[in-house]
Tab-separated table of C-alpha atoms in Angstrom:
chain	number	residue	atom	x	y	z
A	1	UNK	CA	-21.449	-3.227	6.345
A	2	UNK	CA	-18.179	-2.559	8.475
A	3	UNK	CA	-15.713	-0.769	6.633
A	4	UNK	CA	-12.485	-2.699	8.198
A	5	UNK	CA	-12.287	-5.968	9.316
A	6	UNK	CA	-9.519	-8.244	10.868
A	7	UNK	CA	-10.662	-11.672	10.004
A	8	UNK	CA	-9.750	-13.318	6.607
A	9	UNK	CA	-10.578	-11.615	3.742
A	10	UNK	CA	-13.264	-12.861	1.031
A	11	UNK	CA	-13.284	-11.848	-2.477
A	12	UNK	CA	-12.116	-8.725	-3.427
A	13	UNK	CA	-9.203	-6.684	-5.178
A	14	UNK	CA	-6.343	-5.178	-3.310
A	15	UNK	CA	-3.238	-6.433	-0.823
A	16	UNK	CA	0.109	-6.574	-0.842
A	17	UNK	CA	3.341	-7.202	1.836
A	18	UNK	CA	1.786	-5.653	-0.837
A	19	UNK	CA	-0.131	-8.017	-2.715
A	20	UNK	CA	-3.095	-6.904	-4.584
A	21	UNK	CA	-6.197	-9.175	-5.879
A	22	UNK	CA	-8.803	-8.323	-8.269
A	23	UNK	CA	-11.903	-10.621	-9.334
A	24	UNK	CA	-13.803	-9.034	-12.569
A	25	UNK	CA	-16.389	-10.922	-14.131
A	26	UNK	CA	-17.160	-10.635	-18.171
A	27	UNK	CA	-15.857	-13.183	-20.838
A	28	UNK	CA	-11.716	-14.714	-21.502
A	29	UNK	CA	-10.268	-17.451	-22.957
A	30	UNK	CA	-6.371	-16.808	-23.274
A	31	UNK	CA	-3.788	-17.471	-20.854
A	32	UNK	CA	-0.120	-16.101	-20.485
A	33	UNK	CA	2.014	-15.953	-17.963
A	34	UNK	CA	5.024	-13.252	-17.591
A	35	UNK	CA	7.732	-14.119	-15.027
A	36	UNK	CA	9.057	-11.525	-12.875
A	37	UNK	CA	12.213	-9.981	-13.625
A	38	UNK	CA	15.370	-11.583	-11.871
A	39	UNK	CA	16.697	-9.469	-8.972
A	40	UNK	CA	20.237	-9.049	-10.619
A	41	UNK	CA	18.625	-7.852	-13.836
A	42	UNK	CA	19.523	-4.001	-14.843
A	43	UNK	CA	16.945	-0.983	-14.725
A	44	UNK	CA	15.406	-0.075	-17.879
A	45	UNK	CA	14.733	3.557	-16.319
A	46	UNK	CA	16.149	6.391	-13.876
A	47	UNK	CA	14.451	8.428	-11.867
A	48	UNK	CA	14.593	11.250	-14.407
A	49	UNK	CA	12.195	8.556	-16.937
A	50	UNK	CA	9.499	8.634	-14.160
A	51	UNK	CA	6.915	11.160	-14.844
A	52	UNK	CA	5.835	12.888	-11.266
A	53	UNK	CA	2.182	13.074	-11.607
A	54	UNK	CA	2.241	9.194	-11.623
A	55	UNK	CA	3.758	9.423	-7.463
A	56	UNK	CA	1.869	12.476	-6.794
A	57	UNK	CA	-1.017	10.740	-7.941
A	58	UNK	CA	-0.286	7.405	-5.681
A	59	UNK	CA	0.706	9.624	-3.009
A	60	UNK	CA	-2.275	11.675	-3.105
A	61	UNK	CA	-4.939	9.018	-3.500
A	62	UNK	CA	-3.238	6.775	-0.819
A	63	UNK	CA	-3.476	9.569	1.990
A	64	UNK	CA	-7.133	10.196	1.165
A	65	UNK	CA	-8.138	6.442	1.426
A	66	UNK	CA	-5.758	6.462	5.054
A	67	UNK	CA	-7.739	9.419	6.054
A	68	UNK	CA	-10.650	7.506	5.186
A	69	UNK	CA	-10.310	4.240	7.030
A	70	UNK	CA	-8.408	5.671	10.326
A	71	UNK	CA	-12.130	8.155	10.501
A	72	UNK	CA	-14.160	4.798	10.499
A	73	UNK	CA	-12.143	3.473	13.444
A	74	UNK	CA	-10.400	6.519	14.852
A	75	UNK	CA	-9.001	4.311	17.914
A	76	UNK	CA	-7.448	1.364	15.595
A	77	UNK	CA	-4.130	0.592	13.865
A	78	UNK	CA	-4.269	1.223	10.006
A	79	UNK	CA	-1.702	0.066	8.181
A	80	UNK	CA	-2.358	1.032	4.275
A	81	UNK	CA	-0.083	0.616	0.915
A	82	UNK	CA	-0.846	3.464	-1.455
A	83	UNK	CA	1.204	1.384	-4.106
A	84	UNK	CA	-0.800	-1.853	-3.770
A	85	UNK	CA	-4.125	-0.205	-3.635
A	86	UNK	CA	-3.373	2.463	-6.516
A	87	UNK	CA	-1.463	0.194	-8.814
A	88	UNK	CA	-4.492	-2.893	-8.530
A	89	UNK	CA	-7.035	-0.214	-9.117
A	90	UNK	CA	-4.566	1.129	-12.329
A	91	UNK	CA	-5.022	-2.287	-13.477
A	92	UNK	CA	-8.740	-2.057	-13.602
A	93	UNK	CA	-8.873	1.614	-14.775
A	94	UNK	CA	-6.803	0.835	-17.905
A	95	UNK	CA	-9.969	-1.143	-18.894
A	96	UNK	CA	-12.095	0.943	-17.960
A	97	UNK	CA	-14.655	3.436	-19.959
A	98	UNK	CA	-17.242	6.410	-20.354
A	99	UNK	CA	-18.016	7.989	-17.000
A	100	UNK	CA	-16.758	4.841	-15.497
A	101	UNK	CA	-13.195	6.073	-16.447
A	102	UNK	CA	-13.963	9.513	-15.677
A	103	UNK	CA	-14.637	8.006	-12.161
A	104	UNK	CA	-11.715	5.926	-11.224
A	105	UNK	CA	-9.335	8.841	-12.673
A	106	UNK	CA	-10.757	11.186	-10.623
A	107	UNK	CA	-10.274	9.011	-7.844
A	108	UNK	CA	-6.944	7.711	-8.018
A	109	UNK	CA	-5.635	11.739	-9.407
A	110	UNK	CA	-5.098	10.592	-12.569
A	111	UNK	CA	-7.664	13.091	-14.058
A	112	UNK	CA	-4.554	14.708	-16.216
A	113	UNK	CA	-3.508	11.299	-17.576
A	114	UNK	CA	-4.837	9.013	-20.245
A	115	UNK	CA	-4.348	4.980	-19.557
A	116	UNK	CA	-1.688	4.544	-21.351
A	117	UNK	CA	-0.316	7.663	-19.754
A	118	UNK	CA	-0.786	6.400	-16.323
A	119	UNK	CA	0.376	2.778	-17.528
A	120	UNK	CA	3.731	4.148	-18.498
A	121	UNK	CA	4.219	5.981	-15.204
A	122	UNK	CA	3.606	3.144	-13.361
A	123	UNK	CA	5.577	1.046	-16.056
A	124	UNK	CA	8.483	3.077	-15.076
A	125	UNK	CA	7.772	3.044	-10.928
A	126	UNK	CA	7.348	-0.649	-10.795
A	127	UNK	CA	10.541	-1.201	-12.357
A	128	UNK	CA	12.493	1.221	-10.195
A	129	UNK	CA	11.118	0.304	-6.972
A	130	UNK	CA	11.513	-3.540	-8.192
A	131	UNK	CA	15.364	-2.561	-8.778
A	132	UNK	CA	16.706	-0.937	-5.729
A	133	UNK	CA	20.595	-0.066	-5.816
A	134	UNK	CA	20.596	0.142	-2.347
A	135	UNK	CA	21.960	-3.754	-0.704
A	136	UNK	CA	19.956	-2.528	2.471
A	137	UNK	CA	16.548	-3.009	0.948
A	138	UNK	CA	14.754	-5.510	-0.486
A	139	UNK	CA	11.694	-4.714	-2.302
A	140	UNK	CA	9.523	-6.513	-4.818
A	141	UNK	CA	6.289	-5.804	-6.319
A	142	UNK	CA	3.913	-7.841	-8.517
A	143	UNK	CA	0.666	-8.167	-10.568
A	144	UNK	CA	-1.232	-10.836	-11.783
A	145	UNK	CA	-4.533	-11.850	-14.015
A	146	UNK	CA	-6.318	-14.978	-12.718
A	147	UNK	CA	-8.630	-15.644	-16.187
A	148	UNK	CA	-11.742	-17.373	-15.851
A	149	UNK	CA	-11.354	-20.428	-18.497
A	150	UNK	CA	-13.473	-19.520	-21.633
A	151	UNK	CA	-13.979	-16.171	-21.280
A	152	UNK	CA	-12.817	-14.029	-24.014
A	153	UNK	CA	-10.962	-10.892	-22.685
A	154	UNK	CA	-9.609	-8.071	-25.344
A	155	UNK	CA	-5.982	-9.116	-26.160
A	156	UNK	CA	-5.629	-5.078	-26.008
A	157	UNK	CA	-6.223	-5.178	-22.257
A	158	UNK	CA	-4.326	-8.128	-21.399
A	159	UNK	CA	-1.031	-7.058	-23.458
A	160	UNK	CA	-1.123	-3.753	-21.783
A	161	UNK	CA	-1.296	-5.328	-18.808
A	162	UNK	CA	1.541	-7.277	-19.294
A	163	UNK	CA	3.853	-4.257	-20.456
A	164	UNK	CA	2.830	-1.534	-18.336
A	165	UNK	CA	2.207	-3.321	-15.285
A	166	UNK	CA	4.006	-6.401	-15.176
A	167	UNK	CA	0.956	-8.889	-14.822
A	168	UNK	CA	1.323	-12.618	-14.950
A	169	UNK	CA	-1.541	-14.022	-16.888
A	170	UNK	CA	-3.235	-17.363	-15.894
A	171	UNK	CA	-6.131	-19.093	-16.835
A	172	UNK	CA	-8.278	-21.009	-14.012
A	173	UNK	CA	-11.215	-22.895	-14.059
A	174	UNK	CA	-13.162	-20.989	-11.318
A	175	UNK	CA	-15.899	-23.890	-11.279
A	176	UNK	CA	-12.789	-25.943	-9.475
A	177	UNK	CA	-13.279	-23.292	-6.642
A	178	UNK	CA	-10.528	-25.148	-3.991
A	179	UNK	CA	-7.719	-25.757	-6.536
A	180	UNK	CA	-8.246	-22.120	-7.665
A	181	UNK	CA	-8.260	-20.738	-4.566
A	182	UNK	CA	-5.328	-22.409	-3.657
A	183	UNK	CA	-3.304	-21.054	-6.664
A	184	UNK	CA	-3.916	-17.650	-6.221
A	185	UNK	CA	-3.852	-17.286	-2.282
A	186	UNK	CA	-0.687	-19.549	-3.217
A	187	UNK	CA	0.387	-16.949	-5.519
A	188	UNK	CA	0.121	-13.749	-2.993
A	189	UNK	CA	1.630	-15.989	0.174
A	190	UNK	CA	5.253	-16.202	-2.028
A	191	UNK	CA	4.981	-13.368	-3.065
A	192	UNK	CA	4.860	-11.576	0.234
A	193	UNK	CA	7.267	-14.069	1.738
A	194	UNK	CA	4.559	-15.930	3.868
A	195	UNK	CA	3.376	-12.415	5.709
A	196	UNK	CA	0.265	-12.338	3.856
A	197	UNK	CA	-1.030	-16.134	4.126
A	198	UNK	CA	-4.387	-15.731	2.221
A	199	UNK	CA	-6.212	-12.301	0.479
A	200	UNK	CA	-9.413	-14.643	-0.772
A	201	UNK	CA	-11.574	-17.008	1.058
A	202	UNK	CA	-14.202	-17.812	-1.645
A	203	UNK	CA	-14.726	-17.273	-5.514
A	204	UNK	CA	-18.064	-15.363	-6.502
A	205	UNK	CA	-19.988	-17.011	-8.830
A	206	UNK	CA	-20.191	-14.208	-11.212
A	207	UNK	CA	-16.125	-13.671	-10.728
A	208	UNK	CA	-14.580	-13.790	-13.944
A	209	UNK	CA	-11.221	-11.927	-13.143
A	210	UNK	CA	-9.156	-11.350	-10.195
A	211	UNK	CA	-6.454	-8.896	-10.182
A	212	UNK	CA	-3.502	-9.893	-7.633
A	213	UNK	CA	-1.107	-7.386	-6.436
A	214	UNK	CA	1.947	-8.468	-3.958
A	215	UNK	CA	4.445	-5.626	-2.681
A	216	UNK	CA	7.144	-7.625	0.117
A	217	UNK	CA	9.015	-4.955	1.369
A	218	UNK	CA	12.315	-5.231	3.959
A	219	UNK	CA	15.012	-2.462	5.064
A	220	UNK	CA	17.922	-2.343	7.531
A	221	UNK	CA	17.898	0.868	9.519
A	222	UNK	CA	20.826	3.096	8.743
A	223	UNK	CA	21.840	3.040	12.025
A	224	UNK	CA	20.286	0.161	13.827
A	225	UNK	CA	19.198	0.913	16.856
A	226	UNK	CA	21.157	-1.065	20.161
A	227	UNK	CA	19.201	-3.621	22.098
A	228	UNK	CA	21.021	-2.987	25.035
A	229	UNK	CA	18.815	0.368	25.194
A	230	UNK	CA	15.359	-1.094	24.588
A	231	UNK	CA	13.874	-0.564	27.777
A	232	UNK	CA	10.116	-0.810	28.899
A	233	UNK	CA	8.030	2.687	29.198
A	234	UNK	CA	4.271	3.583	28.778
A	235	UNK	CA	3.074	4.578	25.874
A	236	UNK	CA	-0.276	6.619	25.928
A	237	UNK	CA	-2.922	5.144	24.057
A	238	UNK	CA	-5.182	7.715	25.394
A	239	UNK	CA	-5.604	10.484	27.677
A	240	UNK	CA	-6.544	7.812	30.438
A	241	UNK	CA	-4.876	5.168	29.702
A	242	UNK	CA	-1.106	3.404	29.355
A	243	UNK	CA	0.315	0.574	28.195
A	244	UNK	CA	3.660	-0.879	28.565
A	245	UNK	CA	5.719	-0.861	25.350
A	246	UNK	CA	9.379	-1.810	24.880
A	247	UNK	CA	10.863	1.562	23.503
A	248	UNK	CA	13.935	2.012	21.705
A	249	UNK	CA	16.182	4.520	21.775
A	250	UNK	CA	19.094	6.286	19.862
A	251	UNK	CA	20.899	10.055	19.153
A	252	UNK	CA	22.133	11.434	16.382
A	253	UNK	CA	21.664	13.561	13.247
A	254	UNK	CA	18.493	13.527	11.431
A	255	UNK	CA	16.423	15.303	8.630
A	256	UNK	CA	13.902	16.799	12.082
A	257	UNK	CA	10.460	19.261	11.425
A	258	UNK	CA	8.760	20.771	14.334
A	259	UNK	CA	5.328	22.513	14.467
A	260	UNK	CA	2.799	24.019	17.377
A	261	UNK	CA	0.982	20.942	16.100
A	262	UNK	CA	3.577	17.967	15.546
A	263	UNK	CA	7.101	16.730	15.809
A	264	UNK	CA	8.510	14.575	12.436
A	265	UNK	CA	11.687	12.643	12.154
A	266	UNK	CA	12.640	10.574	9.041
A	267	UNK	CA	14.647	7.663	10.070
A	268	UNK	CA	17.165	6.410	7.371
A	269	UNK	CA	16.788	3.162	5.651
A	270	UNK	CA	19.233	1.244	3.432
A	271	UNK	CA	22.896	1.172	3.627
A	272	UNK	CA	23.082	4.256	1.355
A	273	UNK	CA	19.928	6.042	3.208
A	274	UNK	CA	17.747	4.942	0.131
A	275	UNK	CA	14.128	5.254	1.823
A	276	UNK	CA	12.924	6.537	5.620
A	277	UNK	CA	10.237	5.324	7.855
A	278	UNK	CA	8.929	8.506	8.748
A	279	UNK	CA	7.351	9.330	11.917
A	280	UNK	CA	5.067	12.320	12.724
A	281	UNK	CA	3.792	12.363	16.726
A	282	UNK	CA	1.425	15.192	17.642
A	283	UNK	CA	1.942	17.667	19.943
A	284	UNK	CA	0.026	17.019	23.161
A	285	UNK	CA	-3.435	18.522	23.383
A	286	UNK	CA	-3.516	18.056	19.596
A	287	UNK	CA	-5.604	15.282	17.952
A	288	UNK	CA	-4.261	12.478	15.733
A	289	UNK	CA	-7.236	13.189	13.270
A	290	UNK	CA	-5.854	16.661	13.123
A	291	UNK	CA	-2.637	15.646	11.803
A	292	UNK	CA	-4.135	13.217	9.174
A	293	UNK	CA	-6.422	15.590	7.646
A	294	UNK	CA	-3.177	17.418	7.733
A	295	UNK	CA	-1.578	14.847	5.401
A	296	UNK	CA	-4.633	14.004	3.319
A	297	UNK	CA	-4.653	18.009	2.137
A	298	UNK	CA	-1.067	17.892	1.565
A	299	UNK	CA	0.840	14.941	0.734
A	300	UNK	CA	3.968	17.026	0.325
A	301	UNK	CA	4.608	16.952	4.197
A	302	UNK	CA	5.907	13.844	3.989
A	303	UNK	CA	8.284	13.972	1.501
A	304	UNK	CA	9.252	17.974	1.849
A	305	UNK	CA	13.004	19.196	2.810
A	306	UNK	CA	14.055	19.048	6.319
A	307	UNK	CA	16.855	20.546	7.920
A	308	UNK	CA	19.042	18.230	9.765
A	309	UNK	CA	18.752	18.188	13.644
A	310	UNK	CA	21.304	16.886	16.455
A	311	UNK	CA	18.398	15.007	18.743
A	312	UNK	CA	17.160	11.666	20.532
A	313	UNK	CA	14.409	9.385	19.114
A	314	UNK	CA	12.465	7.120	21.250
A	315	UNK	CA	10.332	4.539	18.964
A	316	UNK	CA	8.098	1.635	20.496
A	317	UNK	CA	9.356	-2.062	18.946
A	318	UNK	CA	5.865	-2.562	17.487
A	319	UNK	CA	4.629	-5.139	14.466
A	320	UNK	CA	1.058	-4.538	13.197
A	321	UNK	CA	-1.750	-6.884	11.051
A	322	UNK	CA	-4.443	-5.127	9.460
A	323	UNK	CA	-7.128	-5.854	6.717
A	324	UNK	CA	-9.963	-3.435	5.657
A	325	UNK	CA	-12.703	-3.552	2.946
A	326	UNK	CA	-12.206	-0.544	0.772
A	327	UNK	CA	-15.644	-0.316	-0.928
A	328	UNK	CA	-17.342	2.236	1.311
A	329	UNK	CA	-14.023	4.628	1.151
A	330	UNK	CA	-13.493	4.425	-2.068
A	331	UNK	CA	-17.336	5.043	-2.881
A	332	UNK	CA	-17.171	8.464	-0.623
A	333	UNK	CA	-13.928	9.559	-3.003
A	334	UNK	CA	-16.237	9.557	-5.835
A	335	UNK	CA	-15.358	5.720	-7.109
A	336	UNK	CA	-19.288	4.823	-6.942
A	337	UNK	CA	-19.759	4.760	-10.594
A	338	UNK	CA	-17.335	1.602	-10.914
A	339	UNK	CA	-19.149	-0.213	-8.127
A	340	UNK	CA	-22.609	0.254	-10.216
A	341	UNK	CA	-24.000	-3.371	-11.932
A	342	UNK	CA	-26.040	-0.735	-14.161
A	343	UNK	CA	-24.076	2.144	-15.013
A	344	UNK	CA	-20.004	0.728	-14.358
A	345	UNK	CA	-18.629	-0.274	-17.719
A	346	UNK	CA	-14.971	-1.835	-18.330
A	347	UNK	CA	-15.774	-1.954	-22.480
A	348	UNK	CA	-11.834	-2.047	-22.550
A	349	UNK	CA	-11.640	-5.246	-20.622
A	350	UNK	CA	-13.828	-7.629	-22.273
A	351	UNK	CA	-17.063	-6.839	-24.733
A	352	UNK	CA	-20.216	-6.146	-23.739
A	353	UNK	CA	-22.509	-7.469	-22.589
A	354	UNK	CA	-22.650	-8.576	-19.951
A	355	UNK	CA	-20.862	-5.176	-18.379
A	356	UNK	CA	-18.105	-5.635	-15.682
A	357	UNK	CA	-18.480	-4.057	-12.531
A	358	UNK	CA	-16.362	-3.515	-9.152
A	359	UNK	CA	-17.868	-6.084	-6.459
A	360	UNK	CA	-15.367	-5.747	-3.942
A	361	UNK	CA	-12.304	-4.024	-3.028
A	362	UNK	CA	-10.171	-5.583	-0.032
A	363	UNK	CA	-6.736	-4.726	1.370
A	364	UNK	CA	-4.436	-6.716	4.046
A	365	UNK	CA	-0.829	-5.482	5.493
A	366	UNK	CA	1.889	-6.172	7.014
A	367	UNK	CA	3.889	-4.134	9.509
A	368	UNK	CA	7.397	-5.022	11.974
A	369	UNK	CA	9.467	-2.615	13.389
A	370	UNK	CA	12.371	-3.830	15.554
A	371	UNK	CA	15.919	-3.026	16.140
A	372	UNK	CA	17.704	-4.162	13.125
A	373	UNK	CA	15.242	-2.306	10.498
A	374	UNK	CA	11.493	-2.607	8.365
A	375	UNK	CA	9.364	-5.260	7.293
A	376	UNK	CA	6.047	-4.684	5.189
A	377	UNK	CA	3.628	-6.238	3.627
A	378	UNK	CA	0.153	-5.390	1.485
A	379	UNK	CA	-2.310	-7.455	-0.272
A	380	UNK	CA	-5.320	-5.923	-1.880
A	381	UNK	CA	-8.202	-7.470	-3.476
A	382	UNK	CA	-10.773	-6.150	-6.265
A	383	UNK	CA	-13.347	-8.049	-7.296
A	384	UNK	CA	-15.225	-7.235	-10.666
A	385	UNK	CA	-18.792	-9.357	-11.551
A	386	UNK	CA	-20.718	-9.535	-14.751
A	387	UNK	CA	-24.506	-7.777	-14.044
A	388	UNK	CA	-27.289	-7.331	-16.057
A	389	UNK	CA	12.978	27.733	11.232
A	390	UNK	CA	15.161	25.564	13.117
A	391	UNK	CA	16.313	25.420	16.969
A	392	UNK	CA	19.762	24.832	17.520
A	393	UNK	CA	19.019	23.035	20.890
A	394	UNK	CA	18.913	19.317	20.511
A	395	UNK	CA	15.638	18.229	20.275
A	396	UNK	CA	14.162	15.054	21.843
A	397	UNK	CA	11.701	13.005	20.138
A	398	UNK	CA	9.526	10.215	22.364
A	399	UNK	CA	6.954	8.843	20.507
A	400	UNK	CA	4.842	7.696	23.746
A	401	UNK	CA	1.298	7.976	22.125
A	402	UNK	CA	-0.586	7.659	18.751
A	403	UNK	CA	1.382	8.812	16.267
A	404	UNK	CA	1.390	8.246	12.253
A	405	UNK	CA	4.109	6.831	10.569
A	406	UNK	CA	4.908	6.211	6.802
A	407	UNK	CA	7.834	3.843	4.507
A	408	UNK	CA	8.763	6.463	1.626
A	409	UNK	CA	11.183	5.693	-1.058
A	410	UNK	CA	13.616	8.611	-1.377
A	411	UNK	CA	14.608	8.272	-5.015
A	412	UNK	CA	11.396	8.343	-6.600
A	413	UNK	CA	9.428	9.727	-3.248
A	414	UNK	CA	6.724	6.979	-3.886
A	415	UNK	CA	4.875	6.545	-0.113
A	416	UNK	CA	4.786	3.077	-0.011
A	417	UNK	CA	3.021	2.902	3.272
A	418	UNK	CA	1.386	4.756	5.504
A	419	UNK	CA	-0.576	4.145	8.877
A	420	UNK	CA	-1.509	5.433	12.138
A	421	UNK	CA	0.114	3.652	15.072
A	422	UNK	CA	-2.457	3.736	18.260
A	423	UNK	CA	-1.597	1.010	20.327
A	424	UNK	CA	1.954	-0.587	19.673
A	425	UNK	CA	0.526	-3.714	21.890
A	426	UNK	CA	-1.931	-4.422	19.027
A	427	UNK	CA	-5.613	-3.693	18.569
């Protein structure tokens, strides 16, 4: 089975622009629902609430499953939400139990955290990153429960889900397969403002839960960048070969890192410079699989101090659409144990038996960068079943060839994308 695909996705558990989906299948019979808070209401947190191990942990976990997916297609676009994926997964793990738990926390870092640990950390993320105080972004990020009708799940589970993650709970008759589909695909399509049109294409039959994650994500660029000096060049998509790409171009100031192995810029987002799309090219003669392993050892380099730089950035105007089937990567991280119909238990979810297992785990995004700023978008899908120094020379930056590039919130340094950029003309 191909790890990544770009067709439609089936059932599974992650997306977002991020939405994220989750089908589990056990026993429920209650139904809530939990709207979303408005966009003018007040924080309930600061950044100082927001216990660090709860990013480091997204951060960390995100990178590896990047690293991951660009290795199974080395010369493809991956696009990849960290937030979507971990948060979804979250979801699951607070149910989770036994080695199963020992599993999925080991997985996602949250090996120093109990649930309700890692539910208030995220508690306090979501609503941060829901509540930006910067006018030049607009981000919003959502869970749901979709309930088989007349299966009992613990009221435990589904009240924690409510608090610490936000989730919408709604009761379906799964037997009614189109009208159910059409909710939740419904459901993830508003919720990434139309960017992510569909995250399932069928219901399994032992599908008792899906878990729905939905991140939209849009920023202004500091400093836009001028039309007038997008101009056509060649970007490199390989030692061999070139491609025309329309590249934009603009000087200034910015936070700048340089390397033997790679150049890094972070390019301001927000009117107040709330978030960066970061962008780290490779030195030629060294690899882009180089630089990833890079970042999958240490998440730090994208978020670490830079000193500012006088320079000139040259970016390709690129958008990107990419889905992937997570199962296989998250297996290799040491997730196998929740994918198991004998050995995975979710005891916290819904009683046993039958036991709830992982059946699969997909993820769909969203890139656009233009002029004017960012748009992103995730949807994931998880799908549980019931089994038996600096230079003071201005530097020039022209990101002609693969390079990786990453959306990272600056107040609570939450990566809330990252992806490798091969070909800017699509796959």
């Amino acid at each position: 089975m191909t790890i990544r695909k770009r067709r439609a996705l089936a059932t599974g558990l992650m997306a977002a622009l991020l939405a994220t989906t989750a089908a589990i299948t056990g026993c429920a019979n209650k139904e809530k629902e939990k709207e979303n808070p408005p966009e003018t209401a007040e924080r309930r947190y600061q950044a100082a609430d927001l216990d660090p191990r709860t990013v480091a942990a997204s951060n960390a976990f995100g990178l590896k499953l990047f690293e991951r997916l660009r290795e199974a297609e080395p010369g493809a676009n991956v696009w990849v939400s960290p937030l979507s994926v971990s948060s979804a997964l979250a979801v699951a793990y607070s149910g989770a139990s036994g080695k199963t738990a020992e599993a999925m926390a080991g997985t996602l870092g949250l090996g120093g955290l109990s649930a309700k640990e890692a539910g208030d950390g995220y508690r306090k993320l979501l609503d941060l990153l829901n509540r930006p105080v910067d006018p030049g972004i607009g981000m919003a990020t959502a869970n749901s429960l979709w309930l088989k009708e007349g299966v009992p799940f613990r009221d435990a589970y589904l009240q924690d889900a409510e608090a610490d993650y936000g989730a919408e709970l709604r009761t379906l008759d799964f037997a009614k397969k189109a009208d159910a589909l059409k909710a939740m695909n419904g459901w993830v399509k508003e919720r990434t403002n139309g960017r992510i049109q569909k995250i399932l294409e069928d219901i399994d039959p032992a599908a008792v839960l899906y878990i729905l994650n939905a991140v939209s994500y849009r920023a202004a660029w500091t400093k836009p960048f001028n039309a007038n000096n997008t101009e056509e060049a060649k970007f490199h998509v390989s030692e061999t070969e070139a491609i025309p790409a329309m590249m934009m171009a603009q000087g200034g100031t910015y936070e700048y890192a340089e390397t033997d192995d790679y150049q890094a810029i972070r390019l301001p987002l927000g009117k107040n410079a709330s978030a960066a799309f970061v962008v780290l090219l490779p030195k030629p003669g060294v690899t882009l699989g180089s630089l990833t392993d890079k970042l999958a050892d240490d998440p730090a380099l994208l978020t670490a101090d830079w000193p500012r730089r006088l320079g000139q950035i040259e970016l390709p105007r690129f958008r990107v659409e990419d889905s992937s089937e997570l199962n296989d990567s998250l297996k290799a991280l040491g997730m196998g144990e929740a994918f198991d119909p004998k050995r995975a238990s979710f005891a916290g979810i819904a009683p046993e038996p039958p036991n709830l297992y992982i059946g699969r785990v997909l993820h769909k995004t969203f890139l656009d960068v233009n002029e004017d700023g960012v748009e992103a978008a995730a949807a994931t899908s998880v799908e549980m079943l019931a089994g038996a120094a600096p230079a003071e020379d201005p530097f020039r930056m022209t990101v002609d060839r693969p390079f990786v590039a990453a959306i990272v919130d600056a107040e609570t340094g939450a990566v809330l994308f990252v992806g490798a950029v091969a070909n800017p003309g699509g796959d």
